[in-house]
Amino acid sequence: MPDASLPLIPVADLRVGHYVLLDLGWMEHPFPRNQFRLTSQRQIEIIRALGLTRVRIDPARSDLEALEAPAPPGADRRPADTPAAEASIPRTSPDPRAQALAEQRRSLQRCERQYHEGARRYRALQEAVERDPRAAAAEAHTLVGSLLADIDAQGTSAIRLLGDVQGDRGAQHAMNVTVLALLLGRAMGLSADEQTALGLAAFVHDIGKVRLPDVVRYKDDAFTATQLKVYQQHVEHGVTLAQAMALAPAVVQAIAQHHEAADGSGFPWGCSGAEMSPAAHVLALINRYDGLCNPLNPARALTPHEALSRLFAMHKSCFDAKTLSTFIRMIGVYPPGSIVQLSDGRFAQVQAVNAARPLKPRVLVHDSRTPRSEALLLDLQDTPDLSIQRSLRPDQLPRAALDYLEPRPRYCYFFERALRPEGEAREAAA
């Protein structure tokens, strides 16, 4: 952690030569180290894009010569931030496209930073749950409370696809299930207490796996009958640990039932739909969806569109009808991560879905004239003559489009504020 005695300065005041100390995890920024001397304006721009407002510096290790380089003979020595100096600098109108691209990057970086923080808390929870279950519970409460506060503050949220997220598989699954479960619980009108219970159950639903041997920790279709039986015991272990964490009975029940099914085909008890709690119905559905998109063997992964289609066409009886229909409306027929072809023939990847208009998501369009890093997402809400024609698997793309769109080996989700409020979206649809 950076020395708290060192000064914090606004990011806007950073200059080449400052020695900065970033109070971020190593996966939350692109630099090789957390502490370094700024050597270029580009590094400052990257720090600004991280969404930080203040950053800690070490004056003793800053290069004062670089910060206060002498002006050439005859030059005006007034500081560059004085009103007179500012007045002498030609003003140019901001580039709307550059501003939109910068905000697009900032939004994605905020989502990725919060996602990584959640994954960090899950790993901390795993490490603490056996020796200090109350501390593990505190990690879960903090994470879920923070997510719910952000969702409430945003009003209408959009579900967005994250970049190529690296890290622990179990933590990623916990975050995916928690984010989608909270959004679905809100869409179904659950009360504040019910949303909290759902979020806690979603975050720790697989905590019982800490007691499983590594070889059976993640379900594999090649399991023997004995291995499958051991794997299924993670539910019982999870209930025991949840009780040790002093989680509420509603949370424990949802954990106990997260592998049950509405038609009685689930495990460990074969409950029917009427015996399952609303939180358990949500958790069972989201858990299965993420399992189809992100299986142990990536070669067996379904695209988000395929996963949703399979849940509806082949496993419809396994899920509560209202929960499934609300989920489809929320995440869209083409969930984030889906590869699609537009009505004008271009190929694209769905990046974000606003539940108010699920058939009009934001997409990254293959455009050989624009570098991928500089591509603005196309909001299909603003293009009434353009629509999604069909969904594709990545291996159906032309090579150029495949290289440009870069389909991810894993699908990771977070939420952000919708570009326009739900009411405005409805007016646009009228």
Short mmCIF file of N, CA and C in Angstrom, two decimals, residues 157-248:
data_model
loop_
_atom_site.label_atom_id
_atom_site.label_comp_id
_atom_site.label_asym_id
_atom_site.label_seq_id
_atom_site.Cartn_x
_atom_site.Cartn_y
_atom_site.Cartn_z
N SER A 157 -30.11 0.35 -15.73
CA SER A 157 -28.76 -0.17 -16.00
C SER A 157 -28.73 -0.91 -17.32
N ALA A 158 -27.56 -0.89 -17.94
CA ALA A 158 -27.30 -1.70 -19.12
C ALA A 158 -26.30 -2.78 -18.73
N ILE A 159 -26.47 -3.97 -19.25
CA ILE A 159 -25.54 -5.06 -19.01
C ILE A 159 -24.48 -5.01 -20.10
N ARG A 160 -23.21 -5.00 -19.71
CA ARG A 160 -22.17 -4.88 -20.72
C ARG A 160 -21.16 -6.01 -20.60
N LEU A 161 -20.57 -6.33 -21.74
CA LEU A 161 -19.52 -7.32 -21.84
C LEU A 161 -18.20 -6.69 -21.44
N LEU A 162 -17.41 -7.39 -20.62
CA LEU A 162 -16.09 -6.89 -20.26
C LEU A 162 -15.06 -7.40 -21.26
N GLY A 163 -13.84 -6.90 -21.11
CA GLY A 163 -12.76 -7.31 -22.00
C GLY A 163 -12.29 -8.71 -21.67
N ASP A 164 -11.07 -9.02 -22.09
CA ASP A 164 -10.50 -10.34 -21.86
C ASP A 164 -10.04 -10.43 -20.42
N VAL A 165 -10.98 -10.74 -19.52
CA VAL A 165 -10.70 -10.73 -18.08
C VAL A 165 -9.90 -11.98 -17.71
N GLN A 166 -8.76 -11.76 -17.07
CA GLN A 166 -7.93 -12.85 -16.60
C GLN A 166 -8.16 -13.06 -15.11
N GLY A 167 -7.82 -14.24 -14.61
CA GLY A 167 -7.92 -14.44 -13.17
C GLY A 167 -8.58 -15.76 -12.82
N ASP A 168 -8.94 -15.88 -11.56
CA ASP A 168 -9.46 -17.10 -11.00
C ASP A 168 -10.86 -17.42 -11.53
N ARG A 169 -11.02 -18.65 -11.98
CA ARG A 169 -12.29 -19.06 -12.59
C ARG A 169 -13.45 -18.98 -11.59
N GLY A 170 -13.20 -19.44 -10.37
CA GLY A 170 -14.26 -19.43 -9.37
C GLY A 170 -14.72 -18.03 -9.03
N ALA A 171 -13.77 -17.10 -8.94
CA ALA A 171 -14.13 -15.71 -8.64
C ALA A 171 -14.91 -15.08 -9.79
N GLN A 172 -14.53 -15.40 -11.02
CA GLN A 172 -15.26 -14.87 -12.18
C GLN A 172 -16.69 -15.40 -12.19
N HIS A 173 -16.86 -16.67 -11.92
CA HIS A 173 -18.21 -17.24 -11.89
C HIS A 173 -19.05 -16.58 -10.81
N ALA A 174 -18.46 -16.38 -9.64
CA ALA A 174 -19.19 -15.73 -8.55
C ALA A 174 -19.63 -14.32 -8.93
N MET A 175 -18.75 -13.57 -9.60
CA MET A 175 -19.09 -12.21 -10.00
C MET A 175 -20.15 -12.20 -11.09
N ASN A 176 -20.01 -13.06 -12.10
CA ASN A 176 -21.01 -13.11 -13.17
C ASN A 176 -22.40 -13.42 -12.60
N VAL A 177 -22.46 -14.43 -11.76
CA VAL A 177 -23.75 -14.84 -11.20
C VAL A 177 -24.32 -13.74 -10.31
N THR A 178 -23.47 -13.09 -9.52
CA THR A 178 -23.95 -12.04 -8.63
C THR A 178 -24.49 -10.85 -9.40
N VAL A 179 -23.75 -10.38 -10.39
CA VAL A 179 -24.18 -9.22 -11.17
C VAL A 179 -25.51 -9.50 -11.87
N LEU A 180 -25.60 -10.62 -12.58
CA LEU A 180 -26.82 -10.93 -13.33
C LEU A 180 -27.99 -11.23 -12.39
N ALA A 181 -27.71 -11.89 -11.27
CA ALA A 181 -28.79 -12.20 -10.33
C ALA A 181 -29.36 -10.92 -9.71
N LEU A 182 -28.50 -9.99 -9.34
CA LEU A 182 -28.99 -8.73 -8.76
C LEU A 182 -29.84 -7.95 -9.76
N LEU A 183 -29.39 -7.89 -11.00
CA LEU A 183 -30.15 -7.18 -12.02
C LEU A 183 -31.48 -7.86 -12.30
N LEU A 184 -31.47 -9.20 -12.31
CA LEU A 184 -32.71 -9.93 -12.54
C LEU A 184 -33.66 -9.78 -11.34
N GLY A 185 -33.12 -9.85 -10.14
CA GLY A 185 -33.96 -9.66 -8.96
C GLY A 185 -34.63 -8.30 -8.96
N ARG A 186 -33.89 -7.28 -9.38
CA ARG A 186 -34.48 -5.94 -9.45
C ARG A 186 -35.56 -5.89 -10.53
N ALA A 187 -35.30 -6.53 -11.68
CA ALA A 187 -36.28 -6.53 -12.77
C ALA A 187 -37.55 -7.27 -12.37
N MET A 188 -37.43 -8.22 -11.45
CA MET A 188 -38.60 -8.98 -11.01
C MET A 188 -39.34 -8.31 -9.86
N GLY A 189 -38.82 -7.17 -9.41
CA GLY A 189 -39.51 -6.42 -8.38
C GLY A 189 -39.32 -6.94 -6.97
N LEU A 190 -38.20 -7.64 -6.71
CA LEU A 190 -37.95 -8.11 -5.35
C LEU A 190 -37.73 -6.91 -4.42
N SER A 191 -38.10 -7.07 -3.16
CA SER A 191 -37.91 -6.01 -2.18
C SER A 191 -36.42 -5.81 -1.91
N ALA A 192 -36.08 -4.73 -1.22
CA ALA A 192 -34.69 -4.44 -0.90
C ALA A 192 -34.05 -5.57 -0.10
N ASP A 193 -34.79 -6.09 0.90
CA ASP A 193 -34.25 -7.19 1.71
C ASP A 193 -34.07 -8.45 0.87
N GLU A 194 -35.02 -8.70 -0.03
CA GLU A 194 -34.92 -9.89 -0.89
C GLU A 194 -33.76 -9.76 -1.86
N GLN A 195 -33.51 -8.55 -2.37
CA GLN A 195 -32.37 -8.35 -3.26
C GLN A 195 -31.06 -8.56 -2.53
N THR A 196 -30.98 -8.10 -1.29
CA THR A 196 -29.76 -8.31 -0.51
C THR A 196 -29.52 -9.80 -0.27
N ALA A 197 -30.57 -10.52 0.12
CA ALA A 197 -30.43 -11.96 0.35
C ALA A 197 -30.03 -12.68 -0.93
N LEU A 198 -30.63 -12.28 -2.05
CA LEU A 198 -30.28 -12.88 -3.34
C LEU A 198 -28.82 -12.62 -3.68
N GLY A 199 -28.38 -11.37 -3.50
CA GLY A 199 -26.99 -11.03 -3.82
C GLY A 199 -26.00 -11.82 -2.97
N LEU A 200 -26.27 -11.95 -1.68
CA LEU A 200 -25.38 -12.71 -0.80
C LEU A 200 -25.35 -14.18 -1.22
N ALA A 201 -26.52 -14.74 -1.50
CA ALA A 201 -26.57 -16.14 -1.93
C ALA A 201 -25.82 -16.34 -3.24
N ALA A 202 -25.99 -15.40 -4.17
CA ALA A 202 -25.31 -15.52 -5.45
C ALA A 202 -23.79 -15.46 -5.29
N PHE A 203 -23.33 -14.55 -4.44
CA PHE A 203 -21.88 -14.37 -4.28
C PHE A 203 -21.22 -15.58 -3.63
N VAL A 204 -21.91 -16.25 -2.72
CA VAL A 204 -21.29 -17.36 -1.99
C VAL A 204 -21.91 -18.71 -2.33
N HIS A 205 -22.69 -18.80 -3.40
CA HIS A 205 -23.41 -20.05 -3.66
C HIS A 205 -22.49 -21.25 -3.84
N ASP A 206 -21.28 -21.03 -4.33
CA ASP A 206 -20.34 -22.13 -4.57
C ASP A 206 -19.25 -22.21 -3.51
N ILE A 207 -19.42 -21.54 -2.36
CA ILE A 207 -18.35 -21.50 -1.37
C ILE A 207 -18.02 -22.89 -0.85
N GLY A 208 -18.98 -23.81 -0.89
CA GLY A 208 -18.73 -25.18 -0.45
C GLY A 208 -17.64 -25.89 -1.24
N LYS A 209 -17.31 -25.37 -2.43
CA LYS A 209 -16.27 -26.01 -3.25
C LYS A 209 -14.88 -25.91 -2.63
N VAL A 210 -14.70 -25.02 -1.65
CA VAL A 210 -13.39 -24.94 -0.99
C VAL A 210 -13.06 -26.24 -0.28
N ARG A 211 -14.08 -27.05 0.00
CA ARG A 211 -13.87 -28.33 0.69
C ARG A 211 -13.76 -29.51 -0.28
N LEU A 212 -13.81 -29.24 -1.57
CA LEU A 212 -13.72 -30.32 -2.55
C LEU A 212 -12.28 -30.49 -3.04
N PRO A 213 -11.91 -31.73 -3.42
CA PRO A 213 -10.61 -31.92 -4.08
C PRO A 213 -10.57 -31.14 -5.40
N ASP A 214 -9.40 -30.67 -5.79
CA ASP A 214 -9.28 -29.86 -7.00
C ASP A 214 -9.84 -30.57 -8.22
N VAL A 215 -9.70 -31.87 -8.30
CA VAL A 215 -10.07 -32.61 -9.51
C VAL A 215 -11.58 -32.59 -9.77
N VAL A 216 -12.40 -32.34 -8.72
CA VAL A 216 -13.85 -32.33 -8.91
C VAL A 216 -14.46 -30.97 -8.56
N ARG A 217 -13.63 -29.93 -8.50
CA ARG A 217 -14.15 -28.62 -8.08
C ARG A 217 -15.05 -28.00 -9.14
N TYR A 218 -14.79 -28.29 -10.39
CA TYR A 218 -15.62 -27.75 -11.48
C TYR A 218 -16.20 -28.91 -12.28
N LYS A 219 -17.49 -28.80 -12.54
CA LYS A 219 -18.18 -29.92 -13.18
C LYS A 219 -17.65 -30.20 -14.57
N ASP A 220 -17.44 -31.48 -14.82
CA ASP A 220 -16.97 -31.94 -16.14
C ASP A 220 -17.90 -33.05 -16.60
N ASP A 221 -18.28 -33.00 -17.88
CA ASP A 221 -19.17 -34.04 -18.41
C ASP A 221 -18.53 -35.42 -18.37
N ALA A 222 -17.20 -35.47 -18.20
CA ALA A 222 -16.50 -36.75 -18.17
C ALA A 222 -16.42 -37.35 -16.76
N PHE A 223 -17.05 -36.73 -15.77
CA PHE A 223 -17.02 -37.25 -14.40
C PHE A 223 -17.56 -38.68 -14.37
N THR A 224 -16.94 -39.50 -13.53
CA THR A 224 -17.51 -40.80 -13.21
C THR A 224 -18.66 -40.57 -12.23
N ALA A 225 -19.43 -41.63 -11.98
CA ALA A 225 -20.55 -41.52 -11.04
C ALA A 225 -20.05 -41.12 -9.65
N THR A 226 -18.91 -41.65 -9.25
CA THR A 226 -18.35 -41.33 -7.93
C THR A 226 -17.90 -39.87 -7.88
N GLN A 227 -17.23 -39.41 -8.93
CA GLN A 227 -16.79 -38.01 -8.98
C GLN A 227 -17.97 -37.06 -8.96
N LEU A 228 -19.03 -37.41 -9.70
CA LEU A 228 -20.22 -36.55 -9.74
C LEU A 228 -20.84 -36.45 -8.35
N LYS A 229 -20.88 -37.56 -7.62
CA LYS A 229 -21.46 -37.55 -6.27
C LYS A 229 -20.64 -36.65 -5.35
N VAL A 230 -19.31 -36.72 -5.45
CA VAL A 230 -18.46 -35.86 -4.63
C VAL A 230 -18.68 -34.40 -5.00
N TYR A 231 -18.75 -34.11 -6.30
CA TYR A 231 -18.98 -32.74 -6.76
C TYR A 231 -20.28 -32.18 -6.19
N GLN A 232 -21.34 -32.98 -6.21
CA GLN A 232 -22.64 -32.52 -5.74
C GLN A 232 -22.65 -32.22 -4.25
N GLN A 233 -21.67 -32.71 -3.52
CA GLN A 233 -21.60 -32.46 -2.09
C GLN A 233 -21.23 -31.00 -1.78
N HIS A 234 -20.81 -30.24 -2.80
CA HIS A 234 -20.47 -28.85 -2.52
C HIS A 234 -21.68 -28.05 -2.03
N VAL A 235 -22.88 -28.50 -2.39
CA VAL A 235 -24.08 -27.81 -1.92
C VAL A 235 -24.21 -27.97 -0.40
N GLU A 236 -24.06 -29.19 0.09
CA GLU A 236 -24.14 -29.45 1.53
C GLU A 236 -23.04 -28.69 2.27
N HIS A 237 -21.82 -28.71 1.72
CA HIS A 237 -20.72 -27.97 2.34
C HIS A 237 -21.03 -26.47 2.36
N GLY A 238 -21.63 -25.97 1.28
CA GLY A 238 -21.96 -24.55 1.20
C GLY A 238 -22.97 -24.14 2.26
N VAL A 239 -23.96 -24.99 2.49
CA VAL A 239 -24.96 -24.71 3.52
C VAL A 239 -24.30 -24.64 4.90
N THR A 240 -23.42 -25.59 5.17
CA THR A 240 -22.73 -25.62 6.46
C THR A 240 -21.90 -24.35 6.67
N LEU A 241 -21.18 -23.95 5.63
CA LEU A 241 -20.34 -22.76 5.75
C LEU A 241 -21.20 -21.49 5.85
N ALA A 242 -22.29 -21.43 5.11
CA ALA A 242 -23.18 -20.27 5.18
C ALA A 242 -23.76 -20.11 6.58
N GLN A 243 -24.09 -21.22 7.20
CA GLN A 243 -24.60 -21.15 8.57
C GLN A 243 -23.52 -20.69 9.54
N ALA A 244 -22.28 -21.14 9.32
CA ALA A 244 -21.17 -20.68 10.15
C ALA A 244 -20.92 -19.19 9.97
N MET A 245 -21.23 -18.68 8.77
CA MET A 245 -21.07 -17.24 8.50
C MET A 245 -22.23 -16.43 9.08
N ALA A 246 -23.21 -17.12 9.66
CA ALA A 246 -24.40 -16.48 10.25
C ALA A 246 -25.20 -15.72 9.21
N LEU A 247 -25.28 -16.27 8.01
CA LEU A 247 -26.10 -15.65 6.98
C LEU A 247 -27.58 -15.96 7.25
N ALA A 248 -28.44 -15.10 6.77
CA ALA A 248 -29.87 -15.21 7.04
C ALA A 248 -30.44 -16.51 6.47
#
